[in-house]
């Protein structure tokens, strides 16, 4: 159980943020979960009401409070639409950490976060072993999307259609430490867990693009998860361990920018690490602030810094529609840059889908705990993609790529799912 004085201080800080909510209900109109359930408890206003006198409510029904808090995508749609500027995501992340500190982690989550995720060498080794033997437990689902399904693993995976673990993880290429080239810039590349283990083609595309533009790259393979999955489950201890691991590798700051191909990872550097920094030393906080100033999504870096611009589409260009990940657009304001980057490939033409910035329903751990609700939201995204008539859907979040791939595969659609940087890299030749 957490230290009592620390918990009291955290509860007081939370109370100070709750008073800004006017109960206007604007969050109802944009919440993808509320659109499916119609439950007031699922919308931000309902959860904020739950958090009033949180200390008292935890002593009466801590598990019930946790269940209601966990039933949230953390997509940020409510915060983006709030006329009062209530920092809803900040409130929910802090509340989850308070409740988890009071209750403790479940044995399963403790094994995942403390036993594996916070120990990158072990985590990587286990997944490398899983990639080697996954063929014994899975069956092909879609050749176009490269998905598999598994009746044998159904108690764990449900009826998901999922991309296979990469046989060769991106990190297996080793450290990269190249000086600045013709462009005069050098970036640190934080590739993130899903690029490393599920979509290494994204990482290779990033390196190809940076080399093409004469940008030096610093990429240590000792980097760890950004910590958001741990924090979303309220596990501050694992979060702080992961942050410190990454500070060890990136904290010197001998680069101009830190780029990532994942909106959530960028948001971690830009907002979440500074927000949840009370357990760090002054020196660690200074390094966190330095990384915040240098962190950029790869789409924003290529367009806003390097000046990549759309080209004229060829007559036989393929059509691409774009899904805007929640953290990328709503939290970081990166949207037009994605379209510019995709449009820089003359063999592609962008067509907009309806509801491009509506959540796909993944929500990280939400998808694992509430798959049926996640799937209902995801099917609406699938319908909009198909209605746009595109051959490819591009999105700047590997987690969104997994969710959308699952939905398209289940429906038997022949629509490829790609990261924008992959599509741009295709236009640069070999």
Coordinates of C-alpha atoms in Angstrom, one line a residue:
X1 CA 0.0 0.0 0.0
X2 CA 1.2 3.5 -0.8
X3 CA 2.7 5.8 1.8
X4 CA -0.3 7.6 3.4
X5 CA 1.2 11.1 3.3
X6 CA 2.0 10.7 -0.4
X7 CA -1.5 9.5 -1.2
X8 CA -3.1 12.5 0.8
X9 CA -0.9 14.9 -1.3
X10 CA -1.9 13.2 -4.5
X11 CA -5.6 13.3 -3.6
X12 CA -5.4 17.1 -2.8
X13 CA -3.7 17.7 -6.1
X14 CA -6.4 15.8 -7.9
X15 CA -9.2 17.8 -6.1
X16 CA -7.6 21.0 -7.3
X17 CA -8.0 19.9 -11.0
X18 CA -11.6 18.5 -10.6
X19 CA -13.1 21.9 -9.8
X20 CA -12.7 23.1 -13.4
X21 CA -15.3 20.7 -14.8
X22 CA -18.6 22.6 -15.3
X23 CA -20.6 19.4 -16.0
X24 CA -21.6 20.8 -19.4
X25 CA -21.7 17.4 -21.1
X26 CA -19.7 18.4 -24.2
X27 CA -17.6 15.2 -23.5
X28 CA -20.7 13.1 -24.2
X29 CA -20.8 14.2 -27.8
X30 CA -17.3 13.1 -28.6
X31 CA -16.7 10.0 -26.4
X32 CA -16.5 6.9 -28.6
X33 CA -17.2 4.6 -25.6
X34 CA -20.3 6.6 -24.6
X35 CA -21.6 6.4 -28.2
X36 CA -21.7 2.6 -27.8
X37 CA -22.9 2.2 -24.2
X38 CA -24.9 5.3 -23.4
X39 CA -23.7 5.0 -19.8
X40 CA -22.9 8.3 -18.0
X41 CA -20.3 6.4 -16.0
X42 CA -18.3 5.8 -19.2
X43 CA -18.0 9.5 -20.1
X44 CA -15.5 12.0 -18.7
X45 CA -18.2 13.9 -16.7
X46 CA -19.3 10.7 -15.0
X47 CA -15.8 9.7 -14.1
X48 CA -14.9 13.2 -12.7
X49 CA -18.0 12.9 -10.5
X50 CA -16.7 9.5 -9.4
X51 CA -13.4 11.1 -8.4
X52 CA -14.9 13.7 -6.1
X53 CA -14.1 12.5 -2.5
X54 CA -12.0 9.7 -4.1
X55 CA -10.3 8.8 -0.8
X56 CA -13.7 8.1 0.8
X57 CA -14.9 6.1 -2.2
X58 CA -11.8 4.0 -2.3
X59 CA -12.2 2.9 1.3
X60 CA -15.8 1.8 0.5
X61 CA -15.3 0.1 -3.0
X62 CA -11.8 0.5 -4.4
X63 CA -12.3 -2.3 -6.9
X64 CA -15.5 -0.7 -8.2
X65 CA -13.7 2.7 -8.6
X66 CA -10.9 1.0 -10.5
X67 CA -13.2 -0.8 -12.8
X68 CA -15.0 2.4 -13.8
X69 CA -11.7 4.3 -14.3
X70 CA -10.2 1.5 -16.4
X71 CA -13.3 1.5 -18.7
X72 CA -11.8 4.4 -20.7
X73 CA -9.8 4.6 -24.0
X74 CA -7.6 7.5 -22.8
X75 CA -8.1 8.8 -26.3
X76 CA -8.3 12.5 -25.2
X77 CA -11.4 13.3 -27.3
X78 CA -13.1 14.7 -24.2
X79 CA -10.1 16.9 -23.3
X80 CA -9.9 18.2 -26.9
X81 CA -13.6 19.2 -26.9
X82 CA -13.7 20.6 -23.3
X83 CA -14.6 24.3 -23.3
X84 CA -13.2 24.7 -19.8
X85 CA -9.8 23.2 -20.7
X86 CA -10.1 20.4 -18.2
X87 CA -7.0 18.3 -18.4
X88 CA -9.0 15.0 -18.4
X89 CA -6.1 12.7 -19.3
X90 CA -3.9 14.1 -16.6
X91 CA -6.7 13.6 -14.1
X92 CA -7.4 10.0 -15.1
X93 CA -3.7 9.0 -15.2
X94 CA -3.1 10.4 -11.7
X95 CA -6.3 8.8 -10.4
X96 CA -5.4 5.4 -11.8
X97 CA -2.0 5.6 -10.1
X98 CA -3.6 6.5 -6.8
X99 CA -6.2 3.7 -6.9
X100 CA -3.5 1.2 -8.0
X101 CA -1.2 2.3 -5.2
X102 CA -4.1 1.7 -2.8
X103 CA -5.1 -1.7 -4.1
X104 CA -1.9 -3.0 -5.5
X105 CA -1.4 -4.6 -8.9
X106 CA -3.0 -7.8 -9.8
X107 CA -0.6 -10.8 -10.0
X108 CA -0.9 -11.0 -13.8
X109 CA -0.1 -7.3 -14.3
X110 CA 2.7 -7.5 -11.7
X111 CA 4.2 -10.3 -13.8
X112 CA 3.8 -8.4 -17.0
X113 CA 5.0 -5.0 -15.9
X114 CA 7.5 -5.8 -13.1
X115 CA 8.6 -9.1 -14.4
X116 CA 8.9 -8.5 -18.1
X117 CA 8.3 -4.9 -19.4
X118 CA 10.5 -3.2 -16.9
X119 CA 13.3 -5.7 -17.7
X120 CA 13.9 -5.1 -21.4
X121 CA 16.5 -7.8 -21.9
X122 CA 14.1 -10.5 -20.6
X123 CA 11.1 -9.0 -22.4
X124 CA 12.9 -9.0 -25.7
X125 CA 14.2 -12.5 -25.2
X126 CA 10.7 -13.9 -24.4
X127 CA 9.2 -12.3 -27.5
X128 CA 12.1 -13.4 -29.7
X129 CA 11.3 -17.0 -28.5
X130 CA 7.6 -16.4 -29.1
X131 CA 8.3 -15.2 -32.7
X132 CA 10.2 -18.4 -33.4
X133 CA 7.5 -20.8 -32.3
X134 CA 4.3 -18.7 -33.1
X135 CA 3.6 -20.8 -36.2
X136 CA 2.7 -23.8 -34.0
X137 CA -0.2 -21.8 -32.4
X138 CA -1.6 -19.6 -35.2
X139 CA -3.3 -20.0 -38.6
X140 CA -3.3 -17.5 -41.5
X141 CA -6.3 -15.2 -41.6
X142 CA -5.6 -12.7 -44.4
X143 CA -2.8 -12.8 -47.0
X144 CA -3.3 -9.2 -47.9
X145 CA -3.1 -7.9 -44.4
X146 CA -0.6 -10.6 -43.2
X147 CA -2.8 -11.5 -40.2
X148 CA -3.2 -14.7 -38.2
X149 CA -5.7 -16.0 -35.8
X150 CA -5.5 -18.7 -33.1
X151 CA -8.2 -21.0 -31.7
X152 CA -5.7 -22.6 -29.4
X153 CA -4.9 -19.2 -27.8
X154 CA -8.5 -18.0 -27.9
X155 CA -8.8 -17.8 -24.0
X156 CA -6.1 -15.2 -24.1
X157 CA -6.4 -13.6 -27.6
X158 CA -10.1 -14.0 -28.2
X159 CA -11.0 -14.0 -31.9
X160 CA -8.5 -11.3 -32.8
X161 CA -6.8 -11.2 -36.2
X162 CA -3.3 -10.0 -35.5
X163 CA 0.0 -9.4 -37.4
X164 CA 2.6 -12.0 -36.5
X165 CA 5.6 -11.1 -34.3
X166 CA 8.5 -10.1 -36.5
X167 CA 10.9 -13.0 -36.9
X168 CA 13.7 -10.5 -36.8
X169 CA 13.1 -7.6 -34.4
X170 CA 14.1 -4.2 -35.5
X171 CA 16.6 -3.9 -32.6
X172 CA 18.5 -6.9 -34.0
X173 CA 20.2 -4.6 -36.5
X174 CA 22.2 -3.3 -33.6
X175 CA 23.2 0.2 -32.4
X176 CA 23.2 3.0 -35.0
X177 CA 25.4 6.0 -34.4
X178 CA 25.9 8.1 -37.5
X179 CA 27.1 11.7 -37.5
X180 CA 25.1 14.4 -39.2
X181 CA 25.3 14.3 -43.0
X182 CA 24.6 16.9 -45.6
X183 CA 21.5 18.2 -43.8
X184 CA 23.6 19.1 -40.8
X185 CA 21.1 17.5 -38.3
X186 CA 21.4 14.5 -36.1
X187 CA 18.4 12.9 -34.4
X188 CA 17.9 10.2 -31.8
X189 CA 15.5 7.5 -33.0
X190 CA 13.1 6.1 -30.4
X191 CA 11.4 3.3 -32.3
X192 CA 9.1 2.0 -29.6
X193 CA 7.9 -1.5 -28.7
X194 CA 5.5 -2.2 -31.6
X195 CA 7.9 -1.0 -34.3
X196 CA 10.5 -3.2 -32.8
X197 CA 8.5 -6.3 -32.4
X198 CA 5.6 -6.1 -34.8
X199 CA 6.3 -3.6 -37.5
X200 CA 10.1 -3.4 -38.1
X201 CA 9.4 -2.2 -41.7
X202 CA 8.4 1.1 -40.1
X203 CA 11.8 1.4 -38.4
X204 CA 13.7 0.5 -41.7
X205 CA 11.6 3.1 -43.5
X206 CA 12.6 5.8 -41.0
X207 CA 16.3 5.0 -41.3
X208 CA 16.0 5.0 -45.1
X209 CA 14.2 8.4 -45.1
X210 CA 16.7 9.9 -42.7
X211 CA 19.7 8.7 -44.7
X212 CA 18.1 10.1 -47.9
X213 CA 17.8 13.5 -46.3
X214 CA 21.4 13.4 -44.9
X215 CA 20.3 13.3 -41.3
X216 CA 22.6 11.6 -38.8
X217 CA 21.0 9.0 -36.5
X218 CA 21.7 7.9 -32.9
X219 CA 19.8 4.7 -32.1
X220 CA 20.7 2.7 -29.0
X221 CA 19.2 -0.8 -28.8
X222 CA 19.1 -0.7 -25.0
X223 CA 16.1 1.6 -25.1
X224 CA 13.0 0.4 -23.3
X225 CA 9.2 0.9 -23.5
X226 CA 8.1 4.6 -23.1
X227 CA 6.2 3.5 -20.0
X228 CA 2.7 4.5 -21.1
X229 CA 1.3 0.9 -20.8
X230 CA 2.5 0.7 -17.2
X231 CA 1.2 4.1 -16.3
X232 CA -2.2 3.5 -17.9
X233 CA -2.5 0.6 -15.5
X234 CA -1.5 2.8 -12.6
X235 CA 1.9 1.2 -12.1
X236 CA 4.1 4.1 -11.2
X237 CA 7.1 1.8 -10.1
X238 CA 7.4 0.2 -13.6
X239 CA 6.8 3.5 -15.3
X240 CA 9.7 5.2 -13.4
X241 CA 12.0 2.2 -14.0
X242 CA 11.3 2.5 -17.8
X243 CA 11.8 6.2 -17.8
X244 CA 15.1 5.9 -16.0
X245 CA 16.3 3.2 -18.5
X246 CA 15.6 5.5 -21.4
X247 CA 17.1 8.5 -19.7
X248 CA 20.3 6.5 -19.4
X249 CA 20.4 6.1 -23.1
X250 CA 19.0 9.4 -24.3
X251 CA 19.6 11.8 -21.4
X252 CA 22.9 13.3 -22.7
X253 CA 20.9 15.0 -25.5
X254 CA 23.8 15.1 -28.0
X255 CA 21.3 15.3 -30.9
X256 CA 19.1 18.0 -32.4
X257 CA 15.7 16.1 -32.2
X258 CA 14.3 12.9 -30.8
X259 CA 12.0 11.4 -33.3
X260 CA 9.5 8.5 -33.0
X261 CA 7.0 6.9 -35.4
X262 CA 4.4 6.5 -32.7
X263 CA 2.1 9.3 -31.5
X264 CA 1.7 7.8 -28.1
X265 CA 5.5 7.6 -27.6
X266 CA 5.9 11.2 -28.7
X267 CA 3.2 12.2 -26.3
X268 CA 5.0 10.3 -23.5
X269 CA 8.2 12.4 -24.0
X270 CA 6.3 15.6 -24.7
X271 CA 3.7 15.5 -22.0
X272 CA 3.4 12.4 -19.8
X273 CA 6.9 12.1 -18.5
X274 CA 6.9 15.8 -17.4
X275 CA 3.5 15.4 -15.9
X276 CA 4.3 12.3 -13.8
X277 CA 7.8 13.4 -12.7
X278 CA 7.4 13.8 -8.9
X279 CA 9.4 10.7 -8.2
X280 CA 12.5 11.8 -10.0
X281 CA 15.5 13.8 -8.9
X282 CA 16.2 17.3 -10.1
X283 CA 18.8 16.1 -12.5
X284 CA 16.4 13.5 -14.0
X285 CA 13.7 16.2 -14.3
X286 CA 16.1 18.4 -16.2
X287 CA 16.7 15.5 -18.6
X288 CA 13.0 14.9 -19.0
X289 CA 12.5 18.6 -19.8
X290 CA 15.3 18.4 -22.4
X291 CA 13.8 15.4 -24.1
X292 CA 10.4 17.1 -24.1
X293 CA 11.8 20.1 -26.0
X294 CA 13.4 17.8 -28.6
X295 CA 10.7 15.2 -29.1
X296 CA 8.9 15.2 -32.5
X297 CA 6.7 12.8 -34.3
X298 CA 8.5 11.6 -37.5
X299 CA 5.8 13.1 -39.7
X300 CA 6.2 16.5 -38.1
X301 CA 10.0 16.2 -38.3
X302 CA 10.0 15.4 -42.0
X303 CA 7.5 18.0 -43.0
X304 CA 8.0 20.9 -40.5
X305 CA 11.8 20.6 -40.2
X306 CA 13.0 19.1 -43.4
X307 CA 10.4 20.6 -45.6
X308 CA 9.0 17.5 -47.3
X309 CA 6.0 18.6 -49.4
X310 CA 3.3 17.0 -51.5
X311 CA 4.0 16.1 -55.1
X312 CA 1.6 16.0 -58.1
X313 CA -0.1 12.7 -58.1
X314 CA 0.4 10.6 -61.2
X315 CA -2.7 9.7 -63.3
X316 CA -2.6 6.1 -62.1
X317 CA -1.9 6.9 -58.5
X318 CA -3.3 4.5 -55.8
X319 CA -5.8 6.0 -53.4
X320 CA -4.9 6.3 -49.7
X321 CA -7.1 7.3 -46.9
X322 CA -5.8 8.5 -43.5
X323 CA -6.8 7.7 -39.9
X324 CA -5.7 10.3 -37.4
X325 CA -4.5 8.7 -34.2
X326 CA -6.0 10.3 -31.1
X327 CA -2.7 11.2 -29.4
X328 CA -1.1 12.3 -32.6
X329 CA -3.8 14.8 -33.6
X330 CA -5.7 15.7 -30.4
X331 CA -2.7 15.9 -28.1
X332 CA 0.1 16.9 -30.5
X333 CA -1.7 18.7 -33.3
X334 CA -0.1 16.6 -36.0
X335 CA -2.5 15.9 -38.9
X336 CA -1.7 18.0 -42.0
X337 CA 1.9 16.8 -41.8
X338 CA 0.7 13.2 -42.3
X339 CA -1.2 14.1 -45.4
X340 CA 1.7 16.1 -46.8
X341 CA 4.1 13.2 -46.2
X342 CA 1.8 10.6 -47.9
X343 CA 1.2 13.1 -50.7
X344 CA 4.9 13.4 -51.3
X345 CA 4.8 10.0 -52.9
X346 CA 3.6 10.8 -56.5
X347 CA 2.2 7.3 -56.8
X348 CA -0.4 8.0 -54.1
X349 CA -3.5 10.2 -53.9
X350 CA -5.1 11.0 -50.6
X351 CA -8.9 10.6 -50.2
X352 CA -10.5 11.6 -46.9
X353 CA -12.7 9.2 -45.0
X354 CA -15.6 10.3 -42.8
X355 CA -14.5 10.7 -39.1
X356 CA -10.8 10.5 -39.9
X357 CA -10.0 11.7 -36.3
X358 CA -12.5 9.6 -34.5
X359 CA -10.9 7.0 -32.2
X360 CA -10.4 3.5 -33.7
X361 CA -11.3 1.8 -30.4
X362 CA -7.8 0.4 -29.5
X363 CA -6.8 2.4 -26.5
X364 CA -3.9 0.2 -25.7
X365 CA -4.8 -1.9 -22.6
X366 CA -8.5 -1.1 -23.2
X367 CA -8.4 -3.4 -26.2
X368 CA -7.1 -6.2 -24.0
X369 CA -9.6 -5.7 -21.2
X370 CA -12.7 -4.7 -23.1
X371 CA -12.3 -6.3 -26.6
X372 CA -16.0 -6.5 -27.4
X373 CA -16.5 -2.8 -26.8
X374 CA -13.2 -2.0 -28.6
X375 CA -14.4 -4.1 -31.6
X376 CA -17.7 -2.2 -31.9
X377 CA -15.9 1.1 -32.1
X378 CA -13.4 -0.4 -34.5
X379 CA -16.0 -1.6 -36.9
X380 CA -17.2 1.9 -37.4
X381 CA -13.7 2.9 -38.4
X382 CA -13.5 0.0 -40.8
X383 CA -16.8 1.0 -42.4
X384 CA -15.5 4.5 -43.0
X385 CA -12.3 3.2 -44.5
X386 CA -14.1 1.0 -46.9
X387 CA -16.6 3.7 -47.8
X388 CA -13.7 6.0 -48.8
X389 CA -12.9 3.5 -51.6
X390 CA -9.2 3.5 -50.8
X391 CA -6.7 0.8 -51.5
X392 CA -4.5 1.7 -48.5
X393 CA -5.2 3.2 -45.1
X394 CA -2.3 5.1 -43.5
X395 CA -2.0 6.0 -39.8
X396 CA 0.9 7.2 -37.7
X397 CA 0.3 4.9 -34.7
X398 CA 1.4 1.2 -34.7
X399 CA -1.4 0.4 -32.1
X400 CA -4.0 1.9 -34.4
X401 CA -2.5 -0.1 -37.2
X402 CA -3.1 -3.3 -35.2
X403 CA -6.7 -2.4 -34.4
X404 CA -7.5 -1.4 -38.0
X405 CA -5.8 -4.5 -39.4
X406 CA -7.9 -6.7 -37.0
X407 CA -11.2 -5.0 -38.2
X408 CA -10.4 -5.2 -41.9
X409 CA -9.2 -8.8 -41.6
X410 CA -12.3 -9.9 -39.9
X411 CA -14.4 -8.3 -42.7
X412 CA -12.3 -9.9 -45.4
X413 CA -11.4 -6.5 -46.8
X414 CA -8.4 -6.2 -49.2
X415 CA -7.1 -2.8 -47.9
X416 CA -3.5 -2.5 -46.9
X417 CA -2.5 -0.8 -43.6
X418 CA 0.7 1.2 -43.7
X419 CA 2.5 3.9 -41.7
X420 CA 2.9 7.2 -43.5
X421 CA 6.7 7.0 -43.4
X422 CA 6.6 3.6 -45.2
X423 CA 4.6 5.1 -48.0
X424 CA 6.9 8.1 -48.3
X425 CA 10.0 5.8 -48.3
X426 CA 8.6 3.8 -51.2
X427 CA 8.9 6.9 -53.4
X428 CA 12.7 7.2 -52.7
X429 CA 13.8 4.1 -54.6
X430 CA 16.1 1.5 -53.2

